[in-house]
Amino acid sequence: KAIRNRRANMDVLIALGTSAAYIYSLLVTVLPKVFDGEVYFDTSALIISVVLLGRYFEARAKGRTSEAIKKLMGLRPRTATVIMDGREVELPIEDVEVGQIVVVRPGEKIAVDGLVTDGASAVDESMLTGESMPVDKKAGDQVSGSTINKNGYLKFRATRVGKDTVLSQIIRLVEQAQGSKAPIQRLADSVAAVFVPAVMGVAVLAFLGWYLVGGEAFIFALTAFISVLVIACPCAVGLATPTAIMVGTGKGAQNGILIKSAEALEKACRVRTIVFDKTGTVTKGKPGVTDIVATDGFSRDEVLRLAAVAEKGSEHPVGQAIVDAARGYRLEPTDPESFQTFGGRGVAAKVDGKEVLLGNRTMMNENGIDNGPYEGKIQELEGNGKTVMMMSVNREMAGLIAVSDTPRENASEAIEQLHRMGIETVMLTGDNRRTAEAIAGQVGIGKVVADVLPEDKVKAIIQLQQGGRLVAM
């Protein structure tokens, strides 16, 4: 292939060297009276075997990475429900066009990128952003293909389809990374472009020198020509980089690390700033109940039990966290007598004949419930990066439940080790600053960049790089 493209590389020299050794050995074996000397069949076979083994290891490492592409492609929905001529029609995802109105029901994947035109829902965008909490969507908001509609009915106008969707761009990035070469590997190829012709020239000069100037026999001069090619065969250079990549990617895989490119692996040792996402990286990625505050007339167990019954029919992660907490206290929630969810605000349920409302400030204000006496405690909990749910029973405040995504058990230790290595740590998240700073303070991360949209995270990384430091995320 290299010869066909008129480009000399290490493969050319390896092929010439091993072929020369094999042909010479064959001549010695077949014509022993004409060619007298040692045979090098074993040398040719060994060099080719080692080179092929290196290629196998490299291909295996790329095969592991291609599994990531297959999983990403598996995230795509296969069909979409589109409104055509006033009725809903199910189309293959490939047939959806920009400008069409797409319908998505609770629990379905959003087919393509678009702009919400009607409806309201919470959308799970964790496959794109890593954030465990669903994002509330209403008319005018952007939605991304392959994210999951949790609990509402949405209509949206398709704005990006096919290869232009966010998921397709991510897949393209991984594919480009697979085909990349380490800088040292590119350097080796550049050297080979000069080295190979030079070796060929020296081999020819050796032949001509011994045959024409030295007056030696043709066979002796040919042996000198072949010897130069065999000795110059750069099997070590050709194998060094693939072997290093194989070992590096293998050790990374053992520790749950996907090496996205050879260049990334080579640069890793020079990293001086590491940027972390918050949810699912520094934290567990799953909210849990951290605080329960009961008002006069209610116990903490009663507040938790009533809230769990009210949330039993909810698919929201906060509701599921409350139900899990109740079960942890052996307060198995029964089914509510009635249940209604209000997107972006909370839930209403009838429990033991009582009207239970559980939600945020907006929910309480809309129902005329006074949470003023507890505002100080609410602000204190929110100041620690927690999501606070307020609960009323029969239109009277009954308690507060705080939910938070807690740090991983080993996060503080990992951050401390990085600091000892002289590496700066930064948290980059789409969460609000108050929540982000609370988590960063718990694990020891010194710098926080919050309220950043997914598409703006690259800009934030570029700003960090402007200080001349090599940045990893």
Coordinates of C-alpha atoms in Angstrom, one line a residue:
K1 CA 0.0 0.0 0.0
A2 CA 2.8 2.4 0.9
I3 CA 4.6 1.7 -2.5
R4 CA 1.3 2.2 -4.3
N5 CA 0.8 5.6 -2.6
R6 CA 4.5 6.4 -3.4
R7 CA 5.3 6.9 0.2
A8 CA 8.1 5.1 2.1
N9 CA 7.5 4.1 5.6
M10 CA 8.7 1.5 8.1
D11 CA 6.5 -1.2 6.5
V12 CA 8.5 -0.8 3.3
L13 CA 11.9 -1.3 5.0
I14 CA 10.6 -4.3 7.1
A15 CA 9.2 -5.9 3.9
L16 CA 12.5 -5.3 2.0
G17 CA 14.6 -6.5 4.9
T18 CA 12.7 -9.7 5.6
S19 CA 12.2 -10.4 1.9
A20 CA 15.9 -10.0 1.2
A21 CA 16.8 -12.3 4.1
Y22 CA 14.3 -14.9 2.9
I23 CA 15.4 -14.8 -0.7
Y24 CA 19.1 -15.0 0.2
S25 CA 18.4 -18.0 2.5
L26 CA 16.4 -19.6 -0.3
L27 CA 19.3 -19.1 -2.8
V28 CA 21.7 -20.6 -0.2
T29 CA 19.4 -23.6 0.2
V30 CA 18.7 -24.2 -3.5
L31 CA 22.1 -23.3 -4.9
P32 CA 24.6 -24.2 -2.2
K33 CA 27.5 -24.3 -4.7
V34 CA 26.9 -20.8 -5.9
F35 CA 25.7 -19.2 -2.6
D36 CA 27.8 -20.2 0.3
G37 CA 26.7 -18.9 3.8
E38 CA 24.2 -19.0 6.7
V39 CA 20.4 -19.1 6.2
Y40 CA 18.1 -16.5 7.8
F41 CA 14.7 -18.2 7.5
D42 CA 14.2 -17.9 11.3
T43 CA 15.1 -14.2 11.3
S44 CA 12.5 -13.4 8.6
A45 CA 9.8 -15.4 10.3
L46 CA 10.5 -14.0 13.7
I47 CA 10.5 -10.3 12.5
I48 CA 7.3 -10.8 10.6
S49 CA 5.6 -12.6 13.5
V50 CA 6.6 -9.9 16.0
V51 CA 5.3 -7.1 13.7
L52 CA 2.0 -9.0 13.1
L53 CA 1.6 -9.6 16.8
G54 CA 2.0 -5.9 17.4
R55 CA -0.6 -5.1 14.7
Y56 CA -3.0 -7.7 16.4
F57 CA -2.6 -6.0 19.8
E58 CA -3.3 -2.6 18.2
A59 CA -6.4 -3.9 16.4
R60 CA -7.6 -5.5 19.6
A61 CA -7.3 -2.2 21.4
K62 CA -9.2 -0.4 18.7
G63 CA -11.8 -3.2 18.8
R64 CA -12.5 -2.3 22.5
T65 CA -13.0 1.3 21.5
S66 CA -15.4 0.4 18.7
E67 CA -17.6 -1.3 21.3
A68 CA -18.2 2.3 22.6
I69 CA -19.3 3.3 19.2
K70 CA -21.8 0.4 19.0
K71 CA -23.2 1.3 22.4
L72 CA -23.6 5.0 21.3
M73 CA -25.4 3.9 18.1
G74 CA -27.6 1.7 20.2
L75 CA -28.9 4.8 22.0
R76 CA -30.6 6.0 18.9
P77 CA -34.4 5.3 18.6
R78 CA -35.4 3.4 15.5
T79 CA -38.6 5.3 14.7
A80 CA -40.3 8.6 15.3
T81 CA -43.9 9.7 15.5
V82 CA -44.4 12.6 13.1
I83 CA -47.6 14.7 12.4
M84 CA -48.4 14.5 8.7
D85 CA -51.6 15.9 7.2
G86 CA -53.1 16.3 10.7
R87 CA -52.5 12.7 11.8
E88 CA -49.7 10.9 13.6
V89 CA -47.5 8.7 11.4
E90 CA -44.7 6.5 12.6
L91 CA -41.6 6.8 10.4
P92 CA -38.1 5.3 10.4
I93 CA -35.7 7.7 12.1
E94 CA -33.8 8.1 8.7
D95 CA -36.9 9.6 7.1
V96 CA -37.5 12.4 9.6
E97 CA -36.9 15.8 7.9
V98 CA -36.0 19.2 9.3
G99 CA -39.1 21.3 10.1
Q100 CA -41.5 18.3 10.7
I101 CA -43.5 18.2 14.0
V102 CA -42.5 15.2 16.1
V103 CA -44.6 13.8 19.0
V104 CA -43.0 12.1 22.0
R105 CA -44.9 10.4 24.8
P106 CA -43.9 9.7 28.4
G107 CA -41.1 7.1 28.6
E108 CA -40.2 7.4 24.9
K109 CA -36.8 8.5 23.5
I110 CA -36.7 11.8 21.7
A111 CA -36.0 10.9 18.1
V112 CA -34.0 13.9 16.8
D113 CA -32.8 17.4 18.0
G114 CA -35.6 20.0 18.0
L115 CA -37.4 22.9 19.5
V116 CA -40.5 22.3 21.7
T117 CA -43.6 23.8 20.3
D118 CA -46.2 22.4 22.7
G119 CA -46.5 20.6 26.0
A120 CA -44.3 20.4 29.1
S121 CA -42.2 17.5 30.6
A122 CA -39.0 16.6 32.4
V123 CA -36.4 15.1 30.1
D124 CA -33.6 12.8 31.2
E125 CA -30.4 14.2 29.5
S126 CA -27.9 12.1 31.5
M127 CA -26.6 10.3 28.4
L128 CA -25.4 13.7 27.1
T129 CA -24.6 15.8 30.2
G130 CA -24.2 13.2 33.0
E131 CA -26.6 15.2 35.2
S132 CA -28.9 12.8 37.0
M133 CA -31.7 15.3 37.6
P134 CA -34.2 15.6 34.6
V135 CA -34.4 19.0 33.0
D136 CA -37.8 20.6 32.7
K137 CA -38.8 21.4 29.1
K138 CA -41.6 23.7 27.8
A139 CA -42.4 25.5 24.6
G140 CA -39.4 27.2 23.2
D141 CA -36.8 24.9 24.9
Q142 CA -34.3 22.8 22.9
V143 CA -34.4 19.0 23.1
S144 CA -31.7 16.5 22.0
G145 CA -32.1 13.3 20.2
S146 CA -31.8 10.0 22.2
T147 CA -32.6 11.7 25.5
I148 CA -35.7 10.3 27.4
N149 CA -39.0 12.0 27.9
K150 CA -39.9 11.2 31.5
N151 CA -43.5 12.2 32.3
G152 CA -45.2 14.6 29.9
Y153 CA -46.5 14.8 26.3
L154 CA -44.3 16.9 24.0
K155 CA -44.5 18.2 20.4
F156 CA -41.3 19.6 18.9
R157 CA -40.1 20.9 15.5
A158 CA -37.1 18.9 14.2
T159 CA -34.1 21.2 13.8
R160 CA -31.3 18.7 13.3
V161 CA -31.6 15.2 11.9
G162 CA -29.2 12.4 10.8
K163 CA -25.5 13.2 11.0
D164 CA -26.2 16.7 12.4
T165 CA -27.7 15.6 15.7
V166 CA -25.7 15.9 18.9
L167 CA -25.4 12.1 19.3
S168 CA -24.1 11.7 15.7
Q169 CA -21.5 14.3 16.4
I170 CA -20.3 12.4 19.5
I171 CA -20.1 9.2 17.5
R172 CA -18.1 11.0 14.8
L173 CA -15.7 12.3 17.5
V174 CA -15.0 8.7 18.7
E175 CA -14.5 7.4 15.2
Q176 CA -12.0 10.2 14.4
A177 CA -10.2 9.4 17.7
Q178 CA -9.8 5.8 16.7
G179 CA -8.0 6.7 13.5
S180 CA -5.6 9.1 15.2
K181 CA -1.9 8.5 15.6
A182 CA 0.4 9.5 18.4
P183 CA 2.7 12.4 17.6
I184 CA 5.7 10.1 18.2
Q185 CA 4.2 7.7 15.7
R186 CA 3.8 10.5 13.1
L187 CA 7.4 11.4 13.8
A188 CA 8.5 7.8 13.1
D189 CA 6.7 7.9 9.8
S190 CA 8.3 11.2 8.9
V191 CA 11.7 9.8 9.7
A192 CA 11.0 6.7 7.7
A193 CA 10.2 8.8 4.6
V194 CA 13.9 9.8 4.6
F195 CA 15.4 6.8 6.3
V196 CA 14.1 4.2 3.8
P197 CA 15.4 5.8 0.6
A198 CA 18.7 6.4 2.5
V199 CA 19.0 2.7 3.4
M200 CA 18.2 1.7 -0.1
G201 CA 20.9 4.0 -1.4
V202 CA 23.5 2.7 1.1
A203 CA 22.7 -0.9 0.1
V204 CA 23.1 -0.1 -3.6
L205 CA 26.4 1.7 -2.8
A206 CA 27.6 -1.3 -0.8
F207 CA 26.9 -3.6 -3.8
L208 CA 28.5 -1.3 -6.3
G209 CA 31.5 -0.6 -4.0
W210 CA 32.4 -4.3 -3.4
Y211 CA 31.6 -5.3 -7.0
L212 CA 33.0 -2.5 -9.1
V213 CA 35.6 -0.9 -6.8
G214 CA 36.6 -3.7 -4.5
G215 CA 36.7 -6.3 -7.3
E216 CA 34.8 -8.9 -5.3
A217 CA 32.6 -11.5 -6.8
F218 CA 29.0 -10.8 -7.7
I219 CA 27.7 -13.2 -4.9
F220 CA 29.8 -11.4 -2.3
A221 CA 28.5 -7.9 -3.4
L222 CA 24.9 -9.2 -3.4
T223 CA 25.4 -10.6 0.2
A224 CA 26.6 -7.1 1.3
F225 CA 23.5 -5.5 -0.4
I226 CA 21.2 -7.9 1.5
S227 CA 23.1 -7.5 4.8
V228 CA 22.6 -3.8 4.8
L229 CA 18.8 -4.2 4.2
V230 CA 18.4 -6.9 6.9
I231 CA 20.5 -5.0 9.5
A232 CA 18.7 -1.7 8.9
C233 CA 15.2 -3.4 9.3
P234 CA 13.7 -1.3 12.1
C235 CA 11.6 -3.9 13.8
A236 CA 12.1 -2.2 17.2
V237 CA 11.0 1.2 15.9
G238 CA 8.0 -0.3 14.1
L239 CA 6.9 -2.1 17.2
A240 CA 7.7 0.3 20.0
T241 CA 4.7 2.6 19.6
P242 CA 2.0 0.0 18.9
T243 CA 3.3 -2.0 21.9
A244 CA 3.3 1.0 24.2
I245 CA -0.3 1.9 23.1
M246 CA -1.4 -1.7 23.6
V247 CA 0.0 -1.8 27.2
G248 CA -1.4 1.7 28.0
T249 CA -4.9 1.0 26.7
G250 CA -4.9 -2.4 28.4
K251 CA -4.0 -1.1 31.8
G252 CA -6.5 1.7 31.3
A253 CA -9.3 -0.8 30.5
Q254 CA -8.4 -2.8 33.7
N255 CA -9.1 0.4 35.7
G256 CA -12.2 1.4 33.8
I257 CA -10.5 4.1 31.7
L258 CA -11.1 4.3 27.9
I259 CA -8.1 5.8 26.1
K260 CA -9.7 7.7 23.3
S261 CA -6.6 8.2 21.2
A262 CA -2.9 7.5 21.0
E263 CA -2.2 11.3 21.2
A264 CA -4.3 11.5 24.4
L265 CA -2.3 8.7 26.0
E266 CA 1.1 10.3 25.1
K267 CA 0.0 13.7 26.4
A268 CA -1.4 12.4 29.7
C269 CA 1.9 12.6 31.6
R270 CA 2.1 16.4 30.9
V271 CA -1.4 17.2 32.3
R272 CA -1.3 20.0 34.9
T273 CA -5.0 20.8 35.2
I274 CA -7.8 18.2 35.4
V275 CA -11.4 19.3 35.0
F276 CA -14.2 17.2 36.5
D277 CA -17.9 17.1 35.7
K278 CA -20.0 17.0 38.9
T279 CA -22.8 14.6 38.6
G280 CA -21.8 10.9 38.2
T281 CA -18.1 11.8 38.3
V282 CA -17.4 13.5 41.6
T283 CA -20.8 12.5 42.9
K284 CA -22.7 9.2 42.8
G285 CA -25.1 10.5 40.2
K286 CA -28.1 9.4 42.1
P287 CA -29.9 11.7 44.6
G288 CA -30.6 10.6 48.1
V289 CA -32.4 12.1 51.1
T290 CA -30.0 14.0 53.4
D291 CA -32.3 16.0 55.7
I292 CA -35.9 15.6 57.1
V293 CA -37.4 18.6 59.0
A294 CA -40.8 18.1 60.7
T295 CA -43.0 21.0 61.9
D296 CA -45.0 21.0 65.1
G297 CA -47.5 18.2 65.2
F298 CA -45.6 15.8 62.9
S299 CA -42.7 13.4 63.5
R300 CA -39.8 12.9 61.0
D301 CA -41.0 9.4 60.3
E302 CA -44.6 10.6 59.6
V303 CA -43.2 13.3 57.2
L304 CA -41.1 10.8 55.3
R305 CA -44.0 8.2 55.2
L306 CA -46.5 10.7 53.8
A307 CA -44.1 12.0 51.3
A308 CA -43.2 8.5 50.1
V309 CA -46.8 7.5 49.7
A310 CA -47.4 10.8 47.7
E311 CA -44.3 10.1 45.5
K312 CA -44.9 6.4 45.0
G313 CA -46.4 6.9 41.6
S314 CA -43.7 9.4 40.5
E315 CA -40.9 8.7 38.0
H316 CA -38.9 11.7 39.0
P317 CA -35.5 10.9 40.6
V318 CA -36.3 13.1 43.7
G319 CA -39.5 11.2 44.2
Q320 CA -37.7 7.8 43.8
A321 CA -35.1 9.0 46.3
I322 CA -37.8 9.8 48.9
V323 CA -39.5 6.3 48.4
D324 CA -36.1 4.6 48.7
A325 CA -35.3 6.5 51.9
A326 CA -38.7 5.5 53.4
R327 CA -38.0 1.8 52.6
G328 CA -34.6 2.2 54.2
Y329 CA -36.4 3.2 57.4
R330 CA -38.8 0.3 57.0
L331 CA -41.7 2.6 56.2
E332 CA -43.1 0.7 53.2
P333 CA -45.3 3.2 51.3
T334 CA -48.8 2.2 50.5
D335 CA -50.6 3.3 47.3
P336 CA -52.1 6.8 47.5
E337 CA -55.9 7.2 47.1
S338 CA -55.3 9.7 44.3
F339 CA -52.2 11.1 42.6
Q340 CA -51.4 14.0 40.3
T341 CA -48.1 15.3 39.0
F342 CA -47.3 19.0 38.1
G343 CA -44.3 19.3 35.8
G344 CA -41.5 21.3 37.3
R345 CA -43.4 21.9 40.5
G346 CA -44.3 18.8 42.4
V347 CA -47.1 16.3 43.1
A348 CA -50.5 16.2 44.9
A349 CA -51.9 13.1 46.5
K350 CA -54.6 12.0 48.8
V351 CA -53.1 9.9 51.7
D352 CA -55.2 8.5 54.6
G353 CA -57.9 10.9 53.6
K354 CA -55.6 13.9 53.8
E355 CA -54.5 16.3 51.0
V356 CA -50.8 16.1 50.7
L357 CA -48.8 18.5 48.5
L358 CA -45.1 18.0 47.9
G359 CA -43.0 20.3 45.8
N360 CA -41.0 23.5 45.4
R361 CA -41.8 27.1 46.3
T362 CA -43.9 27.6 43.2
M363 CA -46.1 24.7 44.2
M364 CA -46.6 26.1 47.6
N365 CA -47.2 29.7 46.4
E366 CA -49.8 28.5 43.8
N367 CA -51.8 26.8 46.6
G368 CA -51.5 29.6 49.1
I369 CA -49.4 27.8 51.6
D370 CA -47.2 29.9 53.8
N371 CA -43.7 28.6 54.2
G372 CA -42.3 31.9 55.6
P373 CA -41.4 30.6 59.1
Y374 CA -39.2 27.9 57.5
E375 CA -37.6 30.1 54.8
G376 CA -34.4 30.4 56.9
K377 CA -34.0 26.6 57.1
I378 CA -34.8 26.3 53.4
Q379 CA -32.1 28.7 52.4
E380 CA -29.6 27.0 54.7
L381 CA -30.2 23.7 53.0
E382 CA -30.1 25.2 49.5
G383 CA -26.9 26.9 50.5
N384 CA -25.4 23.5 51.0
G385 CA -26.3 22.5 47.5
K386 CA -29.4 20.5 48.3
T387 CA -32.8 20.4 46.6
V388 CA -35.5 21.2 49.1
M389 CA -39.1 19.7 48.8
M390 CA -41.7 21.4 50.9
M391 CA -44.7 19.3 52.1
S392 CA -48.1 20.5 53.3
V393 CA -51.0 18.4 54.8
N394 CA -54.5 19.8 54.4
R395 CA -52.9 23.2 53.3
E396 CA -50.7 23.5 56.4
M397 CA -46.9 23.1 56.3
A398 CA -45.9 19.7 57.6
G399 CA -42.2 19.5 56.9
L400 CA -39.2 19.8 54.6
I401 CA -37.2 17.0 52.8
A402 CA -33.8 17.8 51.4
V403 CA -32.4 15.7 48.6
S404 CA -28.8 15.9 47.3
D405 CA -26.5 14.0 45.0
T406 CA -23.8 13.0 47.5
P407 CA -20.0 12.7 46.7
R408 CA -18.5 9.4 45.9
E409 CA -16.7 7.7 48.9
N410 CA -13.2 8.0 47.3
A411 CA -13.6 11.4 45.7
S412 CA -11.8 13.4 48.4
E413 CA -8.9 11.0 48.4
A414 CA -8.5 11.1 44.6
I415 CA -8.6 14.9 44.6
E416 CA -6.0 15.0 47.4
Q417 CA -3.7 12.7 45.5
L418 CA -3.9 14.9 42.4
H419 CA -3.1 18.0 44.5
R420 CA 0.0 16.2 45.9
M421 CA 1.1 15.6 42.3
G422 CA 0.9 19.3 41.7
I423 CA -2.2 19.0 39.5
E424 CA -4.9 21.8 39.7
T425 CA -8.5 20.5 39.9
V426 CA -11.5 22.3 38.5
M427 CA -15.2 21.5 38.6
L428 CA -17.2 22.3 35.4
T429 CA -20.9 21.7 35.6
G430 CA -24.3 22.8 34.3
D431 CA -25.6 22.8 37.8
N432 CA -26.1 26.1 39.7
R433 CA -23.1 27.7 41.4
R434 CA -24.4 27.2 44.9
T435 CA -24.8 23.4 44.5
A436 CA -21.5 23.1 42.7
E437 CA -19.6 25.0 45.3
A438 CA -21.1 23.0 48.1
I439 CA -20.0 19.7 46.5
A440 CA -16.6 21.1 45.5
G441 CA -16.0 22.2 49.1
Q442 CA -16.8 18.7 50.4
V443 CA -14.2 17.0 48.2
G444 CA -11.5 19.7 48.1
I445 CA -11.8 21.0 44.5
G446 CA -10.5 24.6 44.5
K447 CA -12.0 26.1 41.4
V448 CA -15.7 25.9 40.2
V449 CA -17.1 26.9 36.8
A450 CA -21.0 26.5 37.1
D451 CA -24.1 27.2 35.0
V452 CA -22.3 26.0 31.8
L453 CA -24.4 24.5 29.0
P454 CA -23.0 21.4 27.4
E455 CA -22.2 23.2 24.1
D456 CA -20.3 25.9 26.1
K457 CA -18.0 23.4 28.0
V458 CA -15.5 23.4 25.2
K459 CA -15.2 27.2 25.4
A460 CA -14.6 26.9 29.1
I461 CA -11.8 24.3 28.5
I462 CA -10.2 26.6 25.9
Q463 CA -10.2 29.5 28.5
L464 CA -8.3 27.3 31.0
Q465 CA -5.8 26.3 28.3
Q466 CA -5.0 29.9 27.6
G467 CA -2.9 29.9 30.7
G468 CA -0.4 27.6 28.9
R469 CA -1.4 24.6 31.0
L470 CA -2.2 21.2 29.5
V471 CA -5.8 20.5 30.5
A472 CA -7.6 17.1 30.8
M473 CA -11.3 16.6 31.4

